[in-house]
Coordinates of C-alpha atoms and ligand atoms in Angstrom, one line a residue:
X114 CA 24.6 -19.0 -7.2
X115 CA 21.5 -21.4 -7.6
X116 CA 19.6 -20.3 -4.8
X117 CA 18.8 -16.8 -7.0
X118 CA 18.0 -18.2 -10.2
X119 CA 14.5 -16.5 -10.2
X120 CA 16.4 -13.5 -11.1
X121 CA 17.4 -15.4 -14.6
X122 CA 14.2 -15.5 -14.9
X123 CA 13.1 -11.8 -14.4
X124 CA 15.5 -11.1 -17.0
X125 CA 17.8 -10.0 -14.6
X126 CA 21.5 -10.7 -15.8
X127 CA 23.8 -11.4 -12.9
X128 CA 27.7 -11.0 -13.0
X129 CA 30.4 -12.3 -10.5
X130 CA 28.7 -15.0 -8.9
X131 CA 25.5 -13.2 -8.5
X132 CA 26.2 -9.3 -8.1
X133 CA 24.6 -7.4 -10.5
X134 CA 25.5 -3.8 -12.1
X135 CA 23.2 -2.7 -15.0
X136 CA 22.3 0.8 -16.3
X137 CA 19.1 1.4 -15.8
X138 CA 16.8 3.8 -16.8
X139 CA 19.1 6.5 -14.7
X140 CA 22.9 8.1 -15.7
X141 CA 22.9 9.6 -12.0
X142 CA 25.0 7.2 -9.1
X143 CA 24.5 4.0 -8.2
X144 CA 22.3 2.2 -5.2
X145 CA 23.0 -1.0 -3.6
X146 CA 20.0 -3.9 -3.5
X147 CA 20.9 -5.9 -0.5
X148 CA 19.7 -8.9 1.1
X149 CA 18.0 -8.5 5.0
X150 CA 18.6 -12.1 5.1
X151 CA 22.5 -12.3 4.9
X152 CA 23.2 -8.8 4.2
X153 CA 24.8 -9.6 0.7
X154 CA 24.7 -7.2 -2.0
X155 CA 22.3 -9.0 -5.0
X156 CA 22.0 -5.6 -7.7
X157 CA 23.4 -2.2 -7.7
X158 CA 21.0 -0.2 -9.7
X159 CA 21.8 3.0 -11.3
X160 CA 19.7 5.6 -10.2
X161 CA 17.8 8.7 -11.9
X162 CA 19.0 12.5 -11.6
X163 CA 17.4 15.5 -12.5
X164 CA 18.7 15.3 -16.2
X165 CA 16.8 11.4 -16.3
X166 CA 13.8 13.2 -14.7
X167 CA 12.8 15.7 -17.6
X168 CA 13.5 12.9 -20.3
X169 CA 11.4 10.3 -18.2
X170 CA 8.5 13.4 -17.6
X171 CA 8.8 14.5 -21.4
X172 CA 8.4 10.8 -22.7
X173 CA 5.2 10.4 -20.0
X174 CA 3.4 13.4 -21.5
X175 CA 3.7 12.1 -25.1
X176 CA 2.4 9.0 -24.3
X177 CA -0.3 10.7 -22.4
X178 CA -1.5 12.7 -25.3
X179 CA -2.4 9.6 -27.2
X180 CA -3.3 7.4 -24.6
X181 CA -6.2 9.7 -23.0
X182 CA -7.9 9.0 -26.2
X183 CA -7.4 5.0 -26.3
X184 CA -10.7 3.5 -25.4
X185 CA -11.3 2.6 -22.0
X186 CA -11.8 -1.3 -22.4
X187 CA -8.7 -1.1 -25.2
X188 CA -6.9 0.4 -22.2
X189 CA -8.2 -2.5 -19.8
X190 CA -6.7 -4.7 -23.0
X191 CA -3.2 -3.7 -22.3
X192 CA -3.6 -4.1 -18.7
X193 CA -5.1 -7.8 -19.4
X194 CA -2.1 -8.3 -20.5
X195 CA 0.3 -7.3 -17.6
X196 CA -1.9 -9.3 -15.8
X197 CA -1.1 -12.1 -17.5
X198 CA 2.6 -11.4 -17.1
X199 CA 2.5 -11.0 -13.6
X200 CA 1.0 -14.7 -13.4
X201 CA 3.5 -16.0 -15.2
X202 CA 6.6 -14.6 -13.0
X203 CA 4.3 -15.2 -9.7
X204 CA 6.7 -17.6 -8.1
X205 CA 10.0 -16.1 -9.5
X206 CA 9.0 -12.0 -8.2
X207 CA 7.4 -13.4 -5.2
X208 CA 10.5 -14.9 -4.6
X209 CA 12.8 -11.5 -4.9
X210 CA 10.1 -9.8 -3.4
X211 CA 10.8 -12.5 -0.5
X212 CA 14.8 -12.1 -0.7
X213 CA 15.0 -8.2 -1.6
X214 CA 12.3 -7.2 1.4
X215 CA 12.5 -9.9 3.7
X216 CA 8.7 -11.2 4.2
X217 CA 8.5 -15.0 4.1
X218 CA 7.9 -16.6 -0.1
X219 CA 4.4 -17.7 0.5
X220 CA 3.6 -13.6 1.8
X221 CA 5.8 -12.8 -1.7
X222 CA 3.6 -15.0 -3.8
X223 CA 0.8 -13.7 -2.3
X224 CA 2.5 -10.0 -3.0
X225 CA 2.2 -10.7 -6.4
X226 CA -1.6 -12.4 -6.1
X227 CA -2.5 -9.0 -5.3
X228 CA -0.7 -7.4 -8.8
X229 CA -2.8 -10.0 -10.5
X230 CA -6.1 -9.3 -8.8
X231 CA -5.8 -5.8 -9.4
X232 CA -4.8 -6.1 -13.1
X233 CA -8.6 -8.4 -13.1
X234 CA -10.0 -5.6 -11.1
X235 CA -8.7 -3.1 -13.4
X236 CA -9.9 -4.8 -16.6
X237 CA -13.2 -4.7 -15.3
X238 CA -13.5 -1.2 -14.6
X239 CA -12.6 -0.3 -17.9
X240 CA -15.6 -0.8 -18.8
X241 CA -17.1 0.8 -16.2
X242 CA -16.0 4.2 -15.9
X243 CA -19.1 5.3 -15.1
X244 CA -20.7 8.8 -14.9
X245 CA -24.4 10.5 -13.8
X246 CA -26.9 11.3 -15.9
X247 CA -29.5 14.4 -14.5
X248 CA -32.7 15.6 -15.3
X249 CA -32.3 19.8 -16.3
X250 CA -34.4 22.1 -14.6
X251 CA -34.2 23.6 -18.0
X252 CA -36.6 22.5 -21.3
X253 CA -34.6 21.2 -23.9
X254 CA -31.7 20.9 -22.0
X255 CA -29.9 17.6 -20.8
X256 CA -26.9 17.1 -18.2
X257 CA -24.3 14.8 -17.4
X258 CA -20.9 14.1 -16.1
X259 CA -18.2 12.2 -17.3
X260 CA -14.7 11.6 -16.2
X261 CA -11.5 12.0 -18.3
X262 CA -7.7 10.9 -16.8
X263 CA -6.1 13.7 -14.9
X264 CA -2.7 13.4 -16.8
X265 CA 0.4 12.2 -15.5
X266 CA -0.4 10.7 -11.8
X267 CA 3.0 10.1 -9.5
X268 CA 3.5 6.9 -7.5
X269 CA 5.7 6.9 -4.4
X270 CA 5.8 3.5 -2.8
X271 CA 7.3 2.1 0.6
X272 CA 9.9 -0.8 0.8
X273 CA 7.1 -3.4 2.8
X274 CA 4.7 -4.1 -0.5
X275 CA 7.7 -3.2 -3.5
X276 CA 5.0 -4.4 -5.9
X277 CA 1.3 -4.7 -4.8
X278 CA 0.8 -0.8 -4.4
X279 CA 2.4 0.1 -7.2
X280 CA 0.2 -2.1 -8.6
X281 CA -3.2 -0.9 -6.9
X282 CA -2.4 2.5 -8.5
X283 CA -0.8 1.9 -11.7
X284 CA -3.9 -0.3 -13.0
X285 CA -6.1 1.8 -12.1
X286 CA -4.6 5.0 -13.4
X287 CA -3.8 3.1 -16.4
X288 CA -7.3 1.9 -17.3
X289 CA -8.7 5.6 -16.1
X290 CA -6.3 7.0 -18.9
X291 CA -3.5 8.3 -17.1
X292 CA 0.2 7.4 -17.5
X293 CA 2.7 7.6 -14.2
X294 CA 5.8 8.0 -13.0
X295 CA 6.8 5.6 -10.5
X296 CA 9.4 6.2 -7.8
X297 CA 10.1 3.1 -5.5
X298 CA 11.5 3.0 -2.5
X299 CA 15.1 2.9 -2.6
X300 CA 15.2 -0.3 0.0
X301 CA 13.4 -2.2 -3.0
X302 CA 15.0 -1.0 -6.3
X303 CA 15.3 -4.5 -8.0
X304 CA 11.9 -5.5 -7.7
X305 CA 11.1 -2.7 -9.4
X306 CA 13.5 -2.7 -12.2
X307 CA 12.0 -6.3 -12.1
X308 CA 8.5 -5.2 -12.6
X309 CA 9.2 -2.3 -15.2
X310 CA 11.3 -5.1 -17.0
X311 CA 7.8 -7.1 -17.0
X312 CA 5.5 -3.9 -17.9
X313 CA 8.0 -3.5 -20.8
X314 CA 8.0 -6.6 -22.4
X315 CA 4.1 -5.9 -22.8
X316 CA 4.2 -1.9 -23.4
X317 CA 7.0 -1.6 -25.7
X318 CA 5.6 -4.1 -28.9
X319 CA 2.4 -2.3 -28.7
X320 CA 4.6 0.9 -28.9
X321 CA 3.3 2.2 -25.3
X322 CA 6.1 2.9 -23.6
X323 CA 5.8 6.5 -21.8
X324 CA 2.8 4.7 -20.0
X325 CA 4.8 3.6 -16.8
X326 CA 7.7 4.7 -15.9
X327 CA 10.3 4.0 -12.7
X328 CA 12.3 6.9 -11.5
X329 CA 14.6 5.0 -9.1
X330 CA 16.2 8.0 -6.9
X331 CA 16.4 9.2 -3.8
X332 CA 13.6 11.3 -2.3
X333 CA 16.5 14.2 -2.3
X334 CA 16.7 13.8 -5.9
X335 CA 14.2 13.3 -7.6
X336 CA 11.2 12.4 -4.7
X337 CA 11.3 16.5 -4.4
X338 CA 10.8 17.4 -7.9
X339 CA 8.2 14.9 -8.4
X340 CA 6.2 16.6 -5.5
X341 CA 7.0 20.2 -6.5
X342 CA 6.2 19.6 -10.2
X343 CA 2.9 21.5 -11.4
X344 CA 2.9 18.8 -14.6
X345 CA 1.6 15.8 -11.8
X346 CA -1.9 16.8 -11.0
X347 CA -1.9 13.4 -8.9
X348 CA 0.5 12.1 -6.1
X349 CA 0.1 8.6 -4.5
X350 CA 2.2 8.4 -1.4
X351 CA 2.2 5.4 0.6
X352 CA 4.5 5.1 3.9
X353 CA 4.9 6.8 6.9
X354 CA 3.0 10.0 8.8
X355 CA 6.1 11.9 8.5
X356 CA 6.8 11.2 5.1
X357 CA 3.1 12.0 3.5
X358 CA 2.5 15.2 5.6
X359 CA 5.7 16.2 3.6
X360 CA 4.1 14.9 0.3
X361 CA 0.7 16.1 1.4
X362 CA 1.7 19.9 2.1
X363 CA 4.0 20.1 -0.8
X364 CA 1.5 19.2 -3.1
X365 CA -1.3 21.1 -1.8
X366 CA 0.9 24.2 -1.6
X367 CA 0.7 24.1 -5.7
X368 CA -2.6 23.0 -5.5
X369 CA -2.4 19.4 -6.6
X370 CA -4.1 16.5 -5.6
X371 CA -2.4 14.0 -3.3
X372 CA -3.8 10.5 -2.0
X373 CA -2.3 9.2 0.7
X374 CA -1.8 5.8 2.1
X375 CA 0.1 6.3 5.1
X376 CA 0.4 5.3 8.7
X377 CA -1.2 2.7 11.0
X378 CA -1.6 1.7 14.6
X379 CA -4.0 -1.2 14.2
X380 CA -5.9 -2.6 17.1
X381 CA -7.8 -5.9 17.8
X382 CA -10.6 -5.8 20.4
X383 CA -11.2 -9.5 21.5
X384 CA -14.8 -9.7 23.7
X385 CA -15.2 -12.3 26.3
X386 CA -17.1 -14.4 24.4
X387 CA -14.7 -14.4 20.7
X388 CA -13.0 -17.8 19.6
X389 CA -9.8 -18.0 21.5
X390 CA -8.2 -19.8 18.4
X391 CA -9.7 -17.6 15.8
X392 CA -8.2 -14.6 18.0
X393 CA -4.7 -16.4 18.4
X394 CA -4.4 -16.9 14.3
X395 CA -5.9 -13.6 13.8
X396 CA -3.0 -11.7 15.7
X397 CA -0.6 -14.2 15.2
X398 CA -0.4 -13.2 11.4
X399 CA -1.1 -9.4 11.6
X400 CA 1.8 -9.1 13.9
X401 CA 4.3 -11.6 13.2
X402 CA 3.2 -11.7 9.5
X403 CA 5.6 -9.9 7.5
X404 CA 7.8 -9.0 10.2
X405 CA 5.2 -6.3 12.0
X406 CA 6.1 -4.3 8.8
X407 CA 2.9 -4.2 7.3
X408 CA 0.9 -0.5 7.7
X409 CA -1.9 -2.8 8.5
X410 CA -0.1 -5.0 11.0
X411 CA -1.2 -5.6 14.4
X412 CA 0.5 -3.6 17.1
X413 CA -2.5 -3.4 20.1
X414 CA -4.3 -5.9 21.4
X415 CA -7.0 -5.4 23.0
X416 CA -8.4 -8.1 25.7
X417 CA -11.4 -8.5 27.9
X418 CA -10.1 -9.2 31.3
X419 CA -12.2 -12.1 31.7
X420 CA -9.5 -14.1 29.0
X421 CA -6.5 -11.9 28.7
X422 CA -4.7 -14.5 30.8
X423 CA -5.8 -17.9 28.5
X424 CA -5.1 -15.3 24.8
X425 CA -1.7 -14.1 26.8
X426 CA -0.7 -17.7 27.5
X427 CA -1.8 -19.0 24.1
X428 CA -0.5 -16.4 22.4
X429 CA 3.0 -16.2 24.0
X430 CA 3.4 -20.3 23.5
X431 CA 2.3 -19.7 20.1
X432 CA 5.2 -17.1 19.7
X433 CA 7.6 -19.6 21.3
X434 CA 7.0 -22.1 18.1
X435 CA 7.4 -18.8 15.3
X436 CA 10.4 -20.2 13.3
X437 CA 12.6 -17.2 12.3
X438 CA 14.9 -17.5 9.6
X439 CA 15.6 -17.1 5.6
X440 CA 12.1 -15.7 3.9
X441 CA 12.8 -18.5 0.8
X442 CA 13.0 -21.3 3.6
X443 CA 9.4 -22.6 3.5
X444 CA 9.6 -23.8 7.2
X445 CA 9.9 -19.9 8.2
X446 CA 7.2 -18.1 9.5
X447 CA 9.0 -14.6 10.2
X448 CA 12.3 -13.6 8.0
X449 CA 14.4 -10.5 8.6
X450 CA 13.9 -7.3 9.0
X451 CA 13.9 -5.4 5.9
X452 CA 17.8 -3.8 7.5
X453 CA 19.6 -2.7 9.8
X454 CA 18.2 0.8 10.6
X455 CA 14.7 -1.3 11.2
X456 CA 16.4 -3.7 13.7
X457 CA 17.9 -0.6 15.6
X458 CA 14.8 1.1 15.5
X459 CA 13.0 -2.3 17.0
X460 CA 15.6 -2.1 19.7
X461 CA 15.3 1.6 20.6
X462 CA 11.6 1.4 21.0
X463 CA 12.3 -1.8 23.1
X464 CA 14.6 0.9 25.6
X465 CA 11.5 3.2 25.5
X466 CA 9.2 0.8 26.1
X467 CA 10.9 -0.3 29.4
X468 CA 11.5 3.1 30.2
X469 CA 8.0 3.4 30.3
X470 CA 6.4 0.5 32.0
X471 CA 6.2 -1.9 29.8
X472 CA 6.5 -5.6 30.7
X473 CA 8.2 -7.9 27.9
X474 CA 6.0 -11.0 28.5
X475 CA 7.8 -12.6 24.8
X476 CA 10.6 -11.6 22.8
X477 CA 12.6 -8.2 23.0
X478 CA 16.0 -9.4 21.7
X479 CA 17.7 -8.6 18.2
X480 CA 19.5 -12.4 17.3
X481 CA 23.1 -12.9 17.0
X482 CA 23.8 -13.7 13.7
X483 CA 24.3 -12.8 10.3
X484 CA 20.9 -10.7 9.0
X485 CA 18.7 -8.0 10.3
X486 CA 16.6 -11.0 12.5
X487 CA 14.8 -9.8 16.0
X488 CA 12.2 -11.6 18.2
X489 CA 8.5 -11.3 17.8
X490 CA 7.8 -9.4 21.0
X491 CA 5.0 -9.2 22.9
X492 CA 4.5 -6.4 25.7
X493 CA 1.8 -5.8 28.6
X494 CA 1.3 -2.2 28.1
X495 CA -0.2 0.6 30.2
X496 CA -2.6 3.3 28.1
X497 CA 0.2 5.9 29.4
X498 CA 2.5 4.8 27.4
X499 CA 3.7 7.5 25.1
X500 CA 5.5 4.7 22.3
X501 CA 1.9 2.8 22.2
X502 CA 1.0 6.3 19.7
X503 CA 3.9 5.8 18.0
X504 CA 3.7 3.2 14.8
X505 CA 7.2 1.3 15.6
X506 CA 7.4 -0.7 12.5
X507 CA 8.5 -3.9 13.8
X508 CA 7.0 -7.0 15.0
X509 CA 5.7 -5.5 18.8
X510 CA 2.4 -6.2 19.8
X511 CA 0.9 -4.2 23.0
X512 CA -1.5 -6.1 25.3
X513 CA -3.9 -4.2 27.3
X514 CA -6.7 -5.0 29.0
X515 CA -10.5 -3.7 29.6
X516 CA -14.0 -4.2 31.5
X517 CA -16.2 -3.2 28.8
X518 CA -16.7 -2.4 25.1
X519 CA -16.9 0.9 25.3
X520 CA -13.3 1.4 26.8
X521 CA -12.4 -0.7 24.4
X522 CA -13.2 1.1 21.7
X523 CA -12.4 4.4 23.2
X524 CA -8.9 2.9 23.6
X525 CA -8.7 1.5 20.5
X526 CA -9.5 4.9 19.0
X527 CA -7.3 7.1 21.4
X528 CA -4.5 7.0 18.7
X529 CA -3.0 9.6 16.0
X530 CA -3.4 7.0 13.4
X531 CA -7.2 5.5 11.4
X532 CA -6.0 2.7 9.1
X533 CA -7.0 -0.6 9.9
X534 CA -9.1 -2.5 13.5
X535 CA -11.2 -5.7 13.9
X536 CA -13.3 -6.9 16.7
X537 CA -13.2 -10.6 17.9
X538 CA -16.8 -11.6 19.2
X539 CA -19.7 -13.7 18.4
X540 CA -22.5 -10.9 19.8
X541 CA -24.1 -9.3 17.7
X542 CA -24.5 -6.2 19.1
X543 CA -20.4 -5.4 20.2
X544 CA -20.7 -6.4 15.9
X545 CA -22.5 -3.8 15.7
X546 CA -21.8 -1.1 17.9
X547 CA -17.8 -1.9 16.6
X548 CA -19.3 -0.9 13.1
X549 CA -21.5 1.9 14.2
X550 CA -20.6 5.7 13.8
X551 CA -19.7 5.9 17.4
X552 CA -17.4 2.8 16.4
X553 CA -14.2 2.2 15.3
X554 CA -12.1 5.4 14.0
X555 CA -10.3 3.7 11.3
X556 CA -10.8 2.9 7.7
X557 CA -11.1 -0.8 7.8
X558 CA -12.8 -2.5 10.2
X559 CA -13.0 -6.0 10.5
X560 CA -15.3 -8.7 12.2
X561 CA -13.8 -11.8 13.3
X562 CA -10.6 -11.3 11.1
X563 CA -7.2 -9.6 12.0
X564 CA -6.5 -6.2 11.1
X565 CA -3.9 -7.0 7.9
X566 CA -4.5 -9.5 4.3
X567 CA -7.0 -7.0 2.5
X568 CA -8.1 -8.1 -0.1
X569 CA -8.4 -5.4 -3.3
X570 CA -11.7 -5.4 -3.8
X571 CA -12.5 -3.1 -1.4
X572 CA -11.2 0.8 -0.7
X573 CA -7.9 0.8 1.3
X574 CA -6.6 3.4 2.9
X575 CA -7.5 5.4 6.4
X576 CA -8.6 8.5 8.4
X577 CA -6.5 10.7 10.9
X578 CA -3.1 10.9 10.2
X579 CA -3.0 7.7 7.8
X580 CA -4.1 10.3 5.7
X581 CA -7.6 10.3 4.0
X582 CA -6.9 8.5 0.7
X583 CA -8.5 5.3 -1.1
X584 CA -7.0 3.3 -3.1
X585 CA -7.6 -0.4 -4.7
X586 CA -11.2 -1.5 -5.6
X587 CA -14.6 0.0 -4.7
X588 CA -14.4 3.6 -6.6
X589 CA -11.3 4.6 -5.5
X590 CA -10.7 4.8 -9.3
X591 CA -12.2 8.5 -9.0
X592 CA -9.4 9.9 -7.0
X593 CA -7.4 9.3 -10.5
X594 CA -9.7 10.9 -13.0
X595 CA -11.4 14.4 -13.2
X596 CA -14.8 14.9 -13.1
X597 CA -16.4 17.1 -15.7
X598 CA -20.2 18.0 -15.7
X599 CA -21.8 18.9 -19.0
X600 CA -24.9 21.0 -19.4
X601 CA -26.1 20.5 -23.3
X602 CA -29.1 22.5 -25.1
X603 CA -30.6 21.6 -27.6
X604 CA -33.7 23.6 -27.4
X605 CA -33.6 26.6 -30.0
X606 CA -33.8 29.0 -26.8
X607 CA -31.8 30.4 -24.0
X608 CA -33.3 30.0 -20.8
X609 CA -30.9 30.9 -17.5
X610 CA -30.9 28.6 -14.8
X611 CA -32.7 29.7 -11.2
X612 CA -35.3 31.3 -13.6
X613 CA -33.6 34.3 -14.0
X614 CA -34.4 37.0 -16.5
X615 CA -31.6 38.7 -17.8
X616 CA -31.8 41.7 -20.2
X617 CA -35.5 40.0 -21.8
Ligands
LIG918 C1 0.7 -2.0 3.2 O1 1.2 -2.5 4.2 O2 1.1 -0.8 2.8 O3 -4.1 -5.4 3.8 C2 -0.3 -2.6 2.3 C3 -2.9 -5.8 3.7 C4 -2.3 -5.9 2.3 C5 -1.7 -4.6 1.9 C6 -0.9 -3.9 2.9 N1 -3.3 -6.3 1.4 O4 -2.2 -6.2 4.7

């Protein structure tokens, strides 16, 4: 049983050599936690129902009433403290992130980095919160705005970051004044019970518990009330197109706010003139990197015919040395995917993609042997091909290539999807025009980077059909908080605005 001790450590008791059964916060049926790597069962986690639900909702707005009113910075306080949690179970969550999901420990630990940047970002903020000041038109009159938490915000997050999303939006919400309701993906439910076990050993002494909550359940059970429920003025959904147009039209139909993090179809333009290493490191992480299951991953390449044979041949050796195996092996690069449905949906789109014209210059095969393992694949594609709009989420990259940087871009920008693109050159000007309005689509663009790694600091999210939202750093903090404007007089008269006389 050695080999999962971290879970010791996450407070995580284990029974008959290593299987786990615990009531959680649910009474409703219970949901197997299984390793991608061998395809053992390591929790079975009993899930929410509709009964779990209300009391989970009623307990949120209680805490709400109170903590609206808790002062910003006090807020950031608490959340100084999960921060300091999450640093001190770095290497034992990265490490269930790593065997629960699949990505490699280092990508785990880094998982976790991010929960600990975002708690700093957070604690920041909180005192931060700013609003406008304006000058009246009127005498005696003074206006302002200011921005109060919206109430109980809903988190839906996908299986490939179990933690760091959560994260990006329960921080924030929490310093903003909000409380949430968090419902995981049910790939991931142990590194969540994980987390909430960490977020309660810091709420529930300062009697905060209410604050965050998980709601492991299926989207069935209790995904569809969250949505449909007029008490969450807030949902933030991250995963695929499919899913969020659900979440998005659902939640506007009832007039809530959603944010939405959803699909990508990243691209990397590499000019004639860009560092042939920098480009082969650059893609070699944003597609092989977390199995090709990151919404920022790198699924088209983009290459100026002058080098597209020296980047193909460098970058299908470089493929030849990727060592695939167990994610807590620190030799390996790529570990499984995250099951079995992912492996037959990498081997579908490998049918398609033959079907369609598609040369396999790397890869293509699922491996024979215990756990959901397939090749890194790499693929000369035509611009006809229909799968090259889809987002497969699996480790296929697309190679095309172009004459100039204008087809290029247009492309690069031909797709459903707005998330994440970089450019690989040294010119200033194919910087430039990349950045420029008639430029890349997508909400990230990069310069001389890949298309994945983020860091929080900044606004994540995309345009198109990845949906529109922000979340992390920069202000993204305003999509969880209401904006009020205040007009005050304190003038002894009444004057209308516009000038207008009214019954004088
Ligand atoms: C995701 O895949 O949903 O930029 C999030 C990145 C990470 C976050 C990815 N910081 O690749």
């Amino acid at each position: 049983m050695g080999k999962l001790d971290f879970l010791a450590e996450l407070g995580i008791e284990t029974e008959n050599d290593g299987g786990y059964a615990k009531e959680w916060c649910g009474s409703g049926s219970l949901l197997e936690s299984f390793a991608p790597a061998d395809e053992s069962v390591i929790a079975s986690v009993r899930q929410c129902d509709a009964g779990d639900y209300e009391n989970i909702m009623a307990n949120a707005a209680k805490a709400f009433a109170c903590w609206r009113l808790e002062p910003a910075p006090a807020r950031g306080e608490v959340v100084r403290q999960l921060g300091n949690e999450f640093r001190k179970h770095k290497v034992a969550l990265g490490k269930l992130i790593a065997w629960e999901m699949g990505k490699i420990q280092a990508e785990g630990e880094g998982e976790v980095q991010e929960m600990i940047d975002i708690a700093d970002f957070a604690v920041g903020l909180s005192r931060q919160l700013y609003g406008k000041t304006m000058h009246s038109e009127r005498p005696g009159h003074r206006m302002y705005e200011q921005w109060h938490p919206l109430g109980t915000v809903g988190v839906i997050t996908a299986f490939n970051f179990p933690g760091a999303v959560w994260a990006w939006n329960a921080m924030i919400a929490a310093v903003c004044g909000d409380v949430m309701v968090w419902k995981p993906s049910s790939k991931t439910p142990l590194t969540a019970v994980a987390i909430q076990k960490i977020v309660n050993n810091v709420l529930e002494p300062l009697e905060w518990n209410g604050v965050m909550s998980l709601l492991v359940g299926s989207s069935r059970d209790v995904g569809e009330l969250l949505i449909h429920d007029r008490r969450v003025p807030l949902v933030s959904a991250t995963g695929s197109c499919h899913m969020g147009r659900k979440v998005g039209e659902a939640v506007a139909k009832r007039l809530g706010r959603s944010l939405l993090e959803l699909g990508g179809n990243n691209g990397i333009i590499a000019m004639d003139d860009a560092d042939p290493e920098m480009v082969l490191r650059g893609v070699l992480f944003g597609a092989v990197g977390t199995t090709g299951q990151r919404c920022t991953s790198t699924r088209r390449l983009f290459l100026h015919r002058d080098i597209a044979s020296d980047i193909t041949g460098r970058l299908v050796k470089a493929y030849g040395q990727v060592k695939i195996g167990n994610p807590l092996d620190p030799d390996t690069l790529m570990g499984p995917m995250v099951d079995g449905g992912a492996v037959d949906t990498y081997s579908a789109a490998l049918e398609t993609i033959k079907k369609q014209g598609g040369e396999v210059l790397y890869g293509g095969n699922v491996l024979d042997q215990t756990g959901h393992y397939v090749e890194p694949t790499i693929v000369k594609a035509k611009p006809s091909m229909e799968i090259v709009g889809d987002e497969t989420f699996a480790p296929i990259l697309y190679l095309f290539e172009f004459d100039s940087l204008e087809d290029a871009i247009a492309m690069h920008n031909s797709v459903d999807q707005g998330l994440s693109s970089s450019i690989f050159t040294r010119n200033m000007q194919s910087v430039e025009r990349f950045l420029s309005a008639a430029g890349s689509d997508c909400g990230i663009a990069n310069v001389n980077i890949g298309t994945s790694g983020a860091e929080i600091g900044g606004a994540f999210g995309g345009e198109k059909d990845t949906g529109g939202g922000r979340e992390a750093g920069s202000d993204s903090w305003k999509a969880y908080m209401r904006r009020q404007t205040n007009t005050l007089n304190w003038s002894d008269e009444l004057p209308l605005a516009q000038g207008i006389q009214f019954g004088d």
